[in-house]
Amino acid sequence: MIMRAGNYLLSQQQQNPGSDGDIRTLWIGNLQPWMDEFYIMSIFAQPGAWFQAQSAKVIRNKGYGFIEFANHGVAAWVLQAYNGTQMPSCEQTFRLNWAQSGAGERRQAAGPEYTIFVGNLAPEVSDYVLTQTFKSVYPSVKGAKVVTDRTTGRSKGYGFVRFWDEGEQMRAMTEMIGQYCWTRPMRIAPADNKQPLTVGPGMFYIKNLLALSMFNLVSLALSSGFMQYNRFLSLLSRLLFAAMYQDNQGANPGESDPSNTTILVGAVDVSATDDESKSVFGQCGELGHAEIPPGKSCGFAESSNRASAEHALSRWDGQSDRAHKKGRTANAAPFSGFPTDLVEHILAGVPGRSTANFGHICREWRSILAHPNFKKSFLTRGYSFRRLLLLTFRDNGQRLSFSSPLDSDGKNSLVLSPYRPCPRDLSDRVGCPQEGFITGRVQEAGIAIWNPLTTELVSLPEVELMSGVEAIPFLGYDPTDVQFKVLCIKATQLPYVNVNLSMANQGNMILTLGNGQHLWRSVNSKPHHPLSKGVCIEGTLYYTAGVYSWMKVSMVVCFDIRSEVFRYIDIEEGTSRFMNSSSTLVNYKGKLGALQFTFAYPKRLELWVLEKSETWSTTIYEFPESFGNIVEQTELTIVGMDSRDTDTVLLAPHFLSSPPFYIYYFGLQRCTVTRVEIQGFGKVSHKKVDLRLGYIENLKTLADYGN
């Protein structure tokens, strides 16, 4: 995909020769001491390549050099195609830019630029990964740079991200705090200077100013009506971020600056006269100058020396005066007392992984996050906006999970963000997510429920199993009673073919979650062996089943979660088509659907839909010729389709291969295929992967459900 973008850019340059100036030299950084002109020319002047570097110059012991190309178009293509990719024979990535101020640079520099600092980066994070982590959420991202050691070329663990849009920059400074890039949660800070919001004297008490400013902004927003609301939220995000950055960085440098003799005085009565204010300021020692900005509920007092300033501060700190409104003091929590509905509005837009960080701001915010109403609203918004692609696999005895926005939106790559590992090893039989929860087996007879967002893991009582029998768990959700139930089907296990299936099924169990008791109850069913992970549609759990695990599908089992009653739909014998054991059940426009590959060559996609009369309608879709070869050679599996987008089917390999790892979106209406690269799960290969659609982040615990 990079090649396509580069070729397009080159063709545009050739159509308009000279329109972008004559600059054709690139600056190259990240050079190691052993990298010389021969190394650079071996990369950019390879025999037979359509682009050829004309010359190269390395500045010795400086870590950078210059590459000259035939024209601006070639240089622009190389800049776009190679920048951020890995250099040959080393761990560094290409760091390229225009060598001098020219057309290409002017094009990038047009308009203002807004930058943030990103810390706690893993050593494997490259410029490209950091860029895609932010660009997948914020389209205005211009680029990113991971800072590396000039000698070793290794990452220093931090970098910078540049934006075109200031609003998205401010959103990123709050929304991306604690989000994962590769394997670590990111720290976000301003990049403009090391003393944020130092706009005048007295800013070393920034938290007090923030507290006062927030209340002023709240009043402004409430009095100005809805038209000013978005502007207010933008200003609020700046203040919120500055306070969080203050907590992360420690005391403001102004406190340790011996030349700083200015004090910020908060909670000043805006109706106080100049004489009243000066008399109050004068109570705290010898002051050279005092000023209260018009209409502001704060002021500045300047002492003649540092000692006088500290003396005044010690007397003033935390006290209330005649010229001050009673209420807020210097030590008050900067966010306590903030309007609850406004805080809820802010937190509702924060990604689920970052909510815990906001709980550390103050006790009031933590209580909002824990409130049932907020958890409910967060989940409700997830139905519309936060449906994600969930990927899990086992690595070194741990169940790891990652997620990404579900839709590719035309992008050729998705960067996954990891959750914290599961507290215990969910070995296999990982089911489809229901309302953000996943079921799986801990051991052969152990079943657990896991929430990847909150890392809550609830282990259920072990199920008694006879020899040659395994427990197959299903998680179902009843939206009417707002209740989860776990269905445990006991089925024969290969190679124990002599075990009577009806005897095994006699011990089928069900358990209600959220009532605190977690006791298994018996449930009667027709003898069967589950063959799929199933799907839950409007309180009914569906899964395919057969007589034994190695036989074809003979029925679809329907289990009503609320009434705990089984129903069976037989797959007719002797029909021209049959449902195979690898079929994937889906929610197709509120109906039960099944997706499978046909056996005949070339492979095609077959969609079964269960109609009201409990008869099946089938439709066959043909893959593009070029993609058909990929289906045959790559062992793709059908992940499913999102219930909100029944025109797109997701296909993916069953195992993680060496990078790149691709998934495929197949459009049913036009029979088109879009390939998307998945990044962000690290250097892992040859692992069985479980990929799920429609995952929703849920802050609730299982105790919040049921009676």
XYZ file of C-alpha atoms in Angstrom:
707
model
C 0.000 0.000 0.000
C 2.899 2.350 0.620
C 4.108 1.740 -2.928
C 0.719 2.752 -4.285
C 0.718 5.982 -2.344
C 4.250 6.734 -3.473
C 3.525 6.047 -7.130
C 0.499 8.295 -6.968
C 2.568 11.088 -5.477
C 5.228 10.658 -8.149
C 2.696 10.748 -10.955
C 1.278 13.960 -9.566
C 4.738 15.496 -9.482
C 5.413 14.476 -13.056
C 2.159 15.965 -14.220
C 3.157 19.307 -12.732
C 6.927 19.588 -13.242
C 8.483 22.344 -11.298
C 5.316 23.210 -9.449
C 6.869 22.188 -6.153
C 10.230 23.861 -6.681
C 13.618 22.399 -7.486
C 14.501 20.862 -4.112
C 15.715 17.302 -4.679
C 17.986 16.661 -1.696
C 16.923 14.769 1.408
C 18.395 14.976 4.881
C 18.907 11.561 6.529
C 19.384 11.031 10.275
C 19.794 8.091 12.668
C 23.113 7.212 11.002
C 25.530 5.040 12.939
C 29.308 5.653 12.925
C 29.865 2.750 10.530
C 27.299 3.970 8.014
C 29.030 5.697 5.089
C 28.199 6.884 1.586
C 28.538 3.358 0.219
C 25.891 2.084 2.673
C 23.442 4.818 1.669
C 24.011 4.359 -2.067
C 23.555 0.590 -1.705
C 20.012 1.326 -0.518
C 18.948 4.212 -2.748
C 20.918 3.379 -5.911
C 20.256 -0.323 -6.355
C 20.778 -1.668 -9.884
C 17.488 -2.025 -11.711
C 15.480 0.148 -9.285
C 13.335 2.786 -10.960
C 14.603 5.453 -8.546
C 18.333 6.199 -8.284
C 20.197 8.459 -5.866
C 22.771 10.563 -7.703
C 25.052 11.189 -4.730
C 25.282 10.854 -0.959
C 27.240 12.712 1.698
C 27.676 11.629 5.332
C 28.683 14.196 7.953
C 31.171 12.248 10.043
C 30.452 11.799 13.774
C 27.249 13.846 13.472
C 24.797 11.063 12.744
C 23.287 12.585 9.620
C 23.920 13.144 5.929
C 22.373 14.148 2.605
C 21.047 12.270 -0.429
C 20.547 13.915 -3.827
C 18.094 12.585 -6.416
C 17.378 13.375 -10.050
C 14.295 15.487 -9.373
C 11.888 16.598 -6.693
C 9.308 13.910 -7.524
C 11.712 11.044 -6.871
C 12.901 12.645 -3.625
C 9.301 13.138 -2.489
C 8.490 9.484 -3.187
C 11.528 8.241 -1.264
C 10.646 10.515 1.652
C 7.134 9.135 1.873
C 7.973 5.486 1.162
C 11.023 5.073 3.412
C 10.548 7.494 6.300
C 9.917 5.531 9.510
C 10.713 2.111 8.010
C 13.545 -0.042 9.322
C 17.061 0.390 7.966
C 18.833 -2.689 6.564
C 21.272 -4.499 8.874
C 20.359 -2.511 11.999
C 17.531 -1.757 14.426
C 17.210 1.936 13.513
C 14.466 3.346 11.337
C 14.914 5.751 8.458
C 14.681 9.370 9.537
C 14.262 11.512 6.421
C 13.326 15.118 5.754
C 13.880 17.813 3.167
C 17.461 19.039 3.276
C 16.595 22.715 2.962
C 13.603 24.984 2.915
C 11.813 24.158 -0.301
C 8.508 23.253 -1.814
C 8.108 19.940 -0.087
C 8.987 21.417 3.274
C 6.800 24.441 2.694
C 3.912 22.140 1.938
C 4.396 20.307 5.233
C 4.923 23.497 7.203
C 1.842 25.270 5.877
C -0.350 26.443 8.718
C 0.184 26.083 12.458
C 1.545 22.908 14.015
C 0.694 21.494 17.431
C 2.920 18.984 19.203
C 2.626 16.704 22.224
C 5.202 14.665 24.108
C 4.685 10.883 24.403
C 6.622 8.925 27.016
C 6.972 5.344 28.294
C 7.388 3.932 24.791
C 8.567 0.359 24.305
C 11.941 -0.119 22.582
C 10.197 -1.709 19.583
C 8.014 1.340 18.853
C 9.061 3.027 15.610
C 8.072 6.347 14.084
C 5.531 4.536 11.934
C 3.889 2.652 14.814
C 3.668 5.816 16.920
C 2.209 7.731 13.982
C -0.416 5.078 13.252
C -1.356 4.771 16.936
C -2.499 8.387 16.900
C -3.502 8.717 13.254
C -6.009 5.868 13.553
C -7.920 8.095 15.990
C -6.970 11.645 14.927
C -6.861 12.294 11.147
C -4.954 15.573 11.556
C -1.776 13.842 12.769
C 1.089 15.135 10.647
C 3.724 12.705 11.856
C 5.583 11.327 14.844
C 9.203 10.956 15.858
C 10.686 8.521 18.366
C 13.850 9.990 19.884
C 16.846 7.666 19.610
C 20.304 7.623 21.105
C 22.783 9.022 18.596
C 25.466 6.496 19.526
C 23.513 3.253 19.842
C 20.503 4.143 17.717
C 18.162 2.676 20.330
C 14.966 4.365 21.386
C 15.127 6.607 24.438
C 11.564 5.661 25.318
C 9.855 8.882 24.297
C 8.881 10.819 21.212
C 6.718 13.573 19.784
C 3.493 13.645 17.773
C 2.558 16.603 15.575
C -0.982 17.678 14.657
C -2.477 20.081 12.146
C -5.615 20.594 14.236
C -5.332 22.116 17.699
C -8.629 20.621 18.826
C -7.469 17.086 18.085
C -4.178 17.819 19.825
C -6.046 18.862 22.963
C -8.275 15.792 22.755
C -5.251 13.537 22.409
C -3.671 15.047 25.510
C -6.567 13.753 27.590
C -7.928 10.764 25.657
C -4.585 9.063 25.004
C -3.282 9.177 28.571
C -2.802 5.564 29.635
C -3.621 4.198 26.182
C -1.309 1.427 25.076
C 1.204 1.829 22.276
C 2.636 -1.614 21.548
C 2.991 -3.071 25.077
C 3.120 -0.047 27.390
C 0.651 2.644 28.511
C 1.672 6.053 27.199
C 2.464 9.155 29.234
C 1.358 12.371 27.566
C 2.787 15.842 28.203
C 3.036 19.173 26.360
C 5.979 19.523 24.020
C 6.076 23.292 23.560
C 8.012 23.990 26.755
C 8.877 22.381 30.058
C 6.756 24.798 32.075
C 3.227 24.528 30.669
C 0.970 27.554 30.878
C 3.737 29.860 32.151
C 2.083 32.960 30.754
C 3.102 35.376 33.464
C 4.479 35.747 36.974
C 2.975 33.663 39.720
C 2.209 30.611 37.559
C 4.000 28.228 39.916
C 0.669 27.879 41.736
C -0.954 26.645 38.569
C -3.324 24.262 40.338
C -4.935 27.119 42.225
C -5.304 29.071 39.014
C -6.795 26.020 37.325
C -9.330 25.574 40.083
C -10.383 29.214 39.889
C -10.398 29.278 36.098
C -12.527 26.156 35.916
C -15.248 27.704 38.032
C -15.133 30.857 35.914
C -15.388 28.740 32.765
C -18.298 26.776 34.184
C -20.156 29.994 34.888
C -19.350 31.236 31.392
C -20.570 28.032 29.784
C -23.795 27.904 31.768
C -24.572 31.560 31.189
C -23.643 31.619 27.495
C -25.783 28.666 26.576
C -25.149 25.733 24.304
C -23.330 27.714 21.591
C -20.332 28.215 23.891
C -20.354 24.669 25.222
C -17.908 23.123 22.735
C -15.508 26.018 23.145
C -15.727 25.598 26.888
C -14.920 21.892 26.659
C -11.858 22.668 24.555
C -10.594 25.117 27.170
C -11.448 22.670 29.913
C -9.389 19.921 28.295
C -6.372 22.235 28.302
C -6.768 22.956 31.993
C -7.434 19.329 32.833
C -4.325 18.210 31.012
C -2.141 20.863 32.624
C -3.154 19.729 36.102
C -2.513 16.084 35.252
C 0.884 17.019 33.820
C 1.607 18.938 37.015
C 0.928 15.776 39.044
C 3.186 13.695 36.819
C 6.105 16.128 36.818
C 6.103 17.046 40.492
C 6.418 20.586 41.831
C 6.414 23.453 39.364
C 9.936 24.713 38.630
C 8.839 28.169 39.727
C 8.878 27.081 43.368
C 12.594 26.324 43.227
C 13.505 29.399 41.170
C 15.315 31.812 43.561
C 14.512 34.762 41.300
C 10.770 34.173 41.469
C 9.216 36.578 44.011
C 5.637 36.688 42.701
C 2.660 35.072 44.437
C -0.661 34.096 42.914
C -3.591 34.947 45.182
C -6.810 33.079 44.434
C -10.475 33.493 45.363
C -10.341 37.291 45.307
C -13.722 38.983 45.437
C -14.230 40.564 42.018
C -16.369 43.271 43.638
C -13.583 44.379 45.990
C -12.198 47.886 45.462
C -8.523 48.550 44.796
C -8.021 49.987 48.279
C -9.634 46.940 49.913
C -7.531 44.543 47.880
C -4.286 46.405 48.525
C -4.990 46.495 52.255
C -5.403 42.731 52.248
C -2.263 42.232 50.170
C -0.374 44.452 52.583
C -1.173 42.212 55.553
C 1.409 39.719 54.348
C 4.602 41.696 54.606
C 6.513 44.091 52.429
C 5.133 44.000 48.888
C 6.503 45.996 45.983
C 3.559 45.650 43.631
C 0.060 44.139 43.608
C -2.337 43.725 40.720
C -5.814 42.271 40.230
C -6.772 41.884 36.548
C -10.192 43.425 35.814
C -13.005 40.930 36.229
C -10.698 38.166 37.468
C -11.087 36.413 40.811
C -7.330 36.184 41.329
C -4.374 38.516 41.536
C -0.601 38.753 41.787
C 1.541 40.140 44.572
C 5.230 40.829 44.002
C 7.660 40.979 46.928
C 10.962 42.796 47.033
C 12.886 39.557 47.653
C 12.448 35.794 47.862
C 12.379 35.673 51.668
C 9.508 38.173 51.845
C 7.601 36.226 49.217
C 7.943 32.947 51.131
C 6.911 34.678 54.370
C 3.828 36.107 52.692
C 3.030 32.747 51.179
C 3.224 30.963 54.533
C 0.816 33.488 56.076
C -1.576 33.553 53.163
C -1.688 29.872 52.224
C -5.038 28.288 53.048
C -6.494 31.390 54.740
C -9.593 33.391 53.961
C -9.518 37.180 54.035
C -11.933 40.084 54.006
C -11.305 40.721 50.331
C -11.673 37.018 49.482
C -14.821 35.089 48.945
C -15.319 32.413 51.540
C -14.767 28.972 50.109
C -11.777 27.898 48.039
C -8.306 27.920 49.572
C -4.821 27.206 48.248
C -4.927 23.566 49.286
C -8.399 22.724 48.001
C -8.616 19.878 45.510
C -8.534 21.567 42.086
C -11.330 19.438 40.636
C -13.557 18.848 43.645
C -16.978 20.425 43.424
C -16.881 20.440 39.639
C -20.363 20.017 38.085
C -21.096 16.308 38.007
C -22.978 16.314 34.714
C -20.098 18.089 33.001
C -17.537 15.665 34.425
C -19.673 12.755 33.233
C -19.805 14.302 29.763
C -16.010 14.561 29.668
C -15.392 11.060 30.987
C -17.949 9.517 28.635
C -15.744 10.460 25.697
C -12.584 8.976 27.198
C -11.413 5.556 25.912
C -12.083 2.775 28.383
C -8.407 2.107 29.064
C -7.899 5.693 30.269
C -10.795 5.919 32.703
C -8.752 4.530 35.598
C -6.256 7.369 35.185
C -9.008 9.955 35.582
C -10.101 8.260 38.777
C -6.839 9.364 40.378
C -7.580 13.075 39.910
C -9.824 13.342 42.935
C -12.277 11.354 45.024
C -15.336 12.918 43.373
C -14.231 11.832 39.903
C -13.461 8.341 41.159
C -16.949 8.058 42.610
C -18.451 9.162 39.287
C -16.581 6.412 37.461
C -17.851 3.847 39.960
C -21.458 5.054 39.841
C -23.907 2.614 38.187
C -25.475 5.371 36.074
C -22.131 6.334 34.556
C -21.250 2.706 33.835
C -24.607 2.291 32.140
C -24.197 5.412 29.988
C -20.647 4.389 29.069
C -21.910 1.013 27.873
C -24.838 2.592 26.013
C -22.494 4.859 24.064
C -20.406 1.798 23.274
C -23.309 0.264 21.347
C -23.112 3.137 18.866
C -19.533 4.377 18.906
C -17.152 1.943 20.555
C -17.608 -1.379 18.788
C -14.136 -2.809 18.487
C -12.167 -5.575 16.874
C -10.868 -7.847 19.655
C -7.834 -10.091 19.193
C -6.637 -12.555 21.844
C -3.964 -15.233 21.908
C -1.839 -17.151 24.393
C 1.831 -16.304 24.827
C 4.137 -17.686 27.531
C 1.234 -18.941 29.624
C -0.740 -15.680 29.446
C -3.900 -14.755 27.593
C -3.177 -11.408 25.893
C -5.856 -9.202 24.387
C -5.801 -6.251 22.002
C -8.465 -4.105 20.392
C -8.879 -1.576 17.624
C -11.751 0.402 16.089
C -13.823 -2.016 14.087
C -13.926 -0.153 10.781
C -10.833 0.319 8.679
C -12.256 3.575 7.227
C -10.154 3.207 4.121
C -6.898 2.781 6.025
C -4.430 0.115 4.971
C -3.410 -0.681 8.547
C -4.820 -0.867 12.069
C -2.703 -0.463 15.192
C -3.982 -2.576 18.071
C -3.933 -1.272 21.627
C -3.297 -3.900 24.301
C -5.222 -4.451 27.500
C -3.536 -5.783 30.601
C -2.979 -9.574 30.498
C -5.616 -11.871 31.930
C -4.820 -12.630 35.614
C -5.000 -16.379 34.892
C -4.314 -18.494 31.861
C -7.495 -18.896 29.829
C -6.253 -21.910 27.923
C -8.860 -22.615 25.277
C -12.568 -22.591 24.438
C -12.539 -18.790 24.468
C -16.063 -17.784 23.547
C -17.544 -14.808 21.764
C -17.713 -11.610 23.836
C -21.056 -10.702 25.368
C -21.450 -7.133 26.630
C -17.675 -6.932 27.098
C -17.285 -10.265 28.943
C -15.613 -13.428 27.643
C -15.880 -17.003 28.840
C -13.102 -19.560 28.702
C -11.635 -22.603 30.388
C -8.990 -22.184 33.079
C -8.286 -25.897 33.305
C -10.008 -28.962 31.945
C -12.937 -28.621 34.349
C -12.538 -24.964 35.307
C -14.532 -22.140 33.708
C -13.939 -18.405 34.179
C -15.489 -15.123 33.033
C -13.099 -12.356 32.013
C -13.483 -8.635 31.306
C -10.420 -7.492 29.289
C -11.049 -3.815 30.097
C -11.273 -4.053 33.891
C -9.238 -7.329 34.093
C -11.965 -8.752 36.347
C -11.747 -12.553 36.335
C -14.469 -14.582 38.044
C -13.701 -18.282 38.450
C -16.743 -20.537 38.564
C -17.059 -23.756 40.581
C -15.450 -26.715 38.864
C -17.697 -29.047 36.906
C -17.576 -32.764 37.658
C -16.522 -34.669 34.543
C -16.362 -38.377 33.823
C -13.390 -39.796 31.944
C -13.383 -38.944 28.236
C -15.749 -35.976 28.663
C -14.929 -32.271 28.314
C -16.777 -29.132 29.420
C -17.716 -26.682 26.656
C -18.886 -23.315 28.097
C -21.157 -20.745 26.451
C -21.882 -17.257 27.801
C -25.375 -15.938 27.165
C -26.990 -12.586 27.924
C -30.664 -11.875 28.513
C -31.424 -8.189 27.747
C -34.897 -8.439 29.288
C -33.748 -9.402 32.783
C -30.287 -7.837 32.225
C -28.662 -11.082 33.290
C -25.756 -13.324 32.284
C -25.888 -17.102 32.355
C -23.231 -19.707 31.611
C -24.293 -22.880 29.830
C -21.929 -25.826 30.234
C -22.330 -28.667 27.733
C -20.575 -31.933 28.563
C -19.478 -33.703 25.404
C -17.304 -36.635 24.407
C -13.658 -35.925 23.847
C -11.457 -37.468 21.179
C -10.191 -40.192 21.138
C -12.749 -41.450 23.697
C -15.283 -42.516 21.070
C -16.756 -45.217 23.293
C -18.280 -42.713 25.709
C -22.039 -42.589 25.315
C -22.995 -39.046 24.264
C -26.417 -39.214 25.909
C -24.775 -40.163 29.204
C -22.337 -37.273 28.901
C -25.115 -34.784 28.118
C -27.124 -35.869 31.150
C -24.852 -33.722 33.275
C -25.301 -30.475 31.317
C -25.302 -27.501 33.679
C -26.319 -23.854 33.817
C -25.269 -21.077 36.186
C -26.582 -17.548 36.745
C -23.966 -14.818 37.132
C -24.268 -11.748 39.303
C -26.341 -13.218 42.122
C -23.280 -13.900 44.269
C -24.036 -17.618 44.689
C -22.691 -19.097 41.428
C -24.210 -22.536 41.802
C -24.513 -24.988 38.916
C -27.965 -26.373 38.121
C -28.852 -29.303 35.888
C -30.554 -28.694 32.555
C -31.945 -31.335 30.205
C -31.040 -31.428 26.524
C -31.020 -33.657 23.474
C -27.688 -35.526 23.021
C -25.345 -33.393 20.905
C -21.750 -32.196 20.561
C -21.221 -28.412 20.009
C -19.227 -27.600 16.859
C -19.090 -23.773 16.916
C -18.545 -20.941 19.383
C -22.099 -19.747 18.910
C -23.808 -16.383 18.791
C -26.337 -14.730 21.123
C -29.210 -12.839 19.467
C -31.840 -11.079 21.574
C -31.558 -13.459 24.518
C -31.246 -16.682 22.518
C -27.983 -18.596 22.264
C -27.358 -20.426 18.972
C -24.606 -22.915 18.127
C -24.117 -25.713 15.614
C -23.881 -29.308 16.810
C -23.440 -32.863 15.604
C -23.512 -36.381 16.969
C -19.731 -36.379 17.456
C -17.063 -33.709 17.157
C -15.669 -35.052 13.871
C -19.017 -35.320 12.069
C -20.864 -32.737 10.017
C -23.458 -30.365 11.431
C -26.778 -32.126 11.975
C -28.593 -29.451 13.985
C -28.542 -25.889 15.233
C -29.155 -25.716 18.984
C -31.270 -22.801 20.244
C -31.194 -22.082 23.973
C -33.449 -19.417 25.471
C -31.443 -17.717 28.216
C -34.437 -16.506 30.196
C -36.593 -19.668 30.205
C -33.606 -22.072 30.041
C -35.343 -24.164 27.383
C -33.628 -25.918 24.449
C -34.939 -25.987 20.894
C -33.369 -27.756 17.905
C -33.371 -26.989 14.187
C -32.458 -30.077 12.174
C -30.320 -29.708 9.078
C -32.153 -31.736 6.435
C -30.431 -34.796 5.060
C -30.101 -35.331 1.346
C -30.137 -31.658 0.381
C -27.787 -30.362 -2.303
C -25.981 -28.195 0.241
C -25.017 -28.907 3.825
C -23.618 -26.903 6.708
C -20.059 -27.862 7.634
C -18.418 -27.870 11.050
C -16.353 -24.742 10.286
C -19.451 -22.593 9.723
C -19.516 -19.289 11.577
C -22.858 -18.211 13.034
C -23.671 -14.487 12.766
C -26.396 -11.991 13.542
C -27.702 -11.132 10.079
C -30.192 -8.258 10.334
C -31.637 -9.726 13.532
C -31.873 -13.213 12.024
C -29.601 -16.186 12.526
C -27.066 -16.459 9.728
C -24.264 -18.881 8.931
C -21.172 -18.184 6.824
C -19.005 -20.914 5.327
C -16.655 -21.671 2.441
C -17.836 -24.006 -0.290
C -15.859 -27.214 -0.818
C -15.741 -27.109 -4.608
C -12.871 -25.322 -6.328
C -12.656 -22.367 -6.553
C -13.791 -21.631 -3.019
C -16.721 -19.280 -2.648
C -18.523 -17.745 0.306
C -21.924 -19.145 1.238
C -24.435 -17.307 3.421
C -27.282 -19.198 5.097
C -30.154 -17.209 6.655
C -32.825 -18.740 8.897
C -36.234 -17.443 7.858
C -39.350 -17.250 10.037
C -40.608 -20.610 8.823
C -37.344 -22.170 10.080
C -36.235 -22.827 6.527
C -32.849 -21.768 5.218
C -32.236 -19.397 2.336
C -28.743 -19.531 0.822
C -26.694 -17.102 -1.254
C -23.282 -17.756 -2.802
C -20.707 -15.001 -3.368
C -17.686 -15.344 -5.616
C -14.310 -13.928 -4.630
C -12.224 -11.850 -7.043
C -9.866 -14.103 -8.992
C -6.721 -12.698 -7.370
C -8.161 -13.091 -3.878
C -9.318 -16.640 -4.527
C -5.704 -17.763 -4.613
C -5.115 -16.177 -1.202
C -8.100 -18.041 0.253
C -6.730 -21.335 -1.055
C -3.151 -20.790 0.124
C -3.510 -18.889 3.423
C -6.033 -21.049 5.315
C -8.306 -18.119 6.036
C -11.130 -18.466 8.532
C -14.403 -16.576 8.616
C -14.399 -14.292 11.651
C -17.937 -13.052 11.027
C -19.787 -9.822 10.362
C -20.814 -6.913 12.550
C -24.554 -6.852 13.208
C -24.581 -3.161 12.212
C -22.829 -3.782 8.880
C -24.215 -6.913 7.256
C -22.557 -6.131 3.929
C -19.003 -6.797 5.136
C -17.493 -10.132 6.162
C -14.178 -10.296 7.997
C -11.693 -13.011 7.019
C -8.412 -13.690 8.819
C -5.685 -16.342 9.160
C -6.122 -18.855 11.958
C -2.554 -18.346 13.174
C -0.412 -15.267 13.721
C 2.313 -15.362 11.116
C 5.528 -13.406 10.971
C 4.774 -9.740 10.222
C 3.011 -8.474 8.251
C -0.265 -9.964 9.536
C -3.252 -9.177 7.311
C -7.012 -9.381 7.702
C -9.482 -9.012 4.832
C -12.820 -7.207 4.528
C -15.049 -8.817 1.880
C -17.943 -6.682 0.609
C -20.960 -8.805 -0.285
C -22.707 -6.349 -2.598
C -19.790 -5.652 -4.935
C -17.670 -8.727 -4.104
C -14.652 -6.543 -3.349
C -11.785 -7.260 -0.952
C -9.867 -4.776 1.205
C -6.623 -5.901 2.813
C -5.689 -4.330 6.159
C -2.451 -4.892 8.040
C -2.724 -5.480 11.788
C 0.058 -4.005 13.904
C 0.737 -3.542 17.585
C 0.896 -7.057 19.053
C 4.695 -7.231 19.087
C 7.087 -9.797 17.710
C 4.810 -12.812 18.030
C 4.280 -15.501 15.432
C 2.866 -19.011 15.054
C 0.230 -18.422 17.727
C -3.385 -19.490 17.408
C -5.401 -16.289 17.352
C -9.014 -15.641 18.379
C -10.432 -12.673 16.488
C -13.860 -11.308 17.384
C -16.084 -8.568 15.957
C -18.386 -6.200 17.795
C -16.519 -6.103 21.109
C -17.825 -3.418 23.495
C -15.844 -1.998 26.406
C -17.788 -2.369 29.652
C -16.860 -0.777 32.998
C -19.412 -2.873 34.879
C -18.551 -5.831 37.054
C -20.545 -9.053 37.103
C -21.883 -8.023 40.504
C -23.682 -5.133 38.753
C -25.901 -7.637 36.901
C -28.743 -9.804 38.098
C -30.446 -9.711 41.463
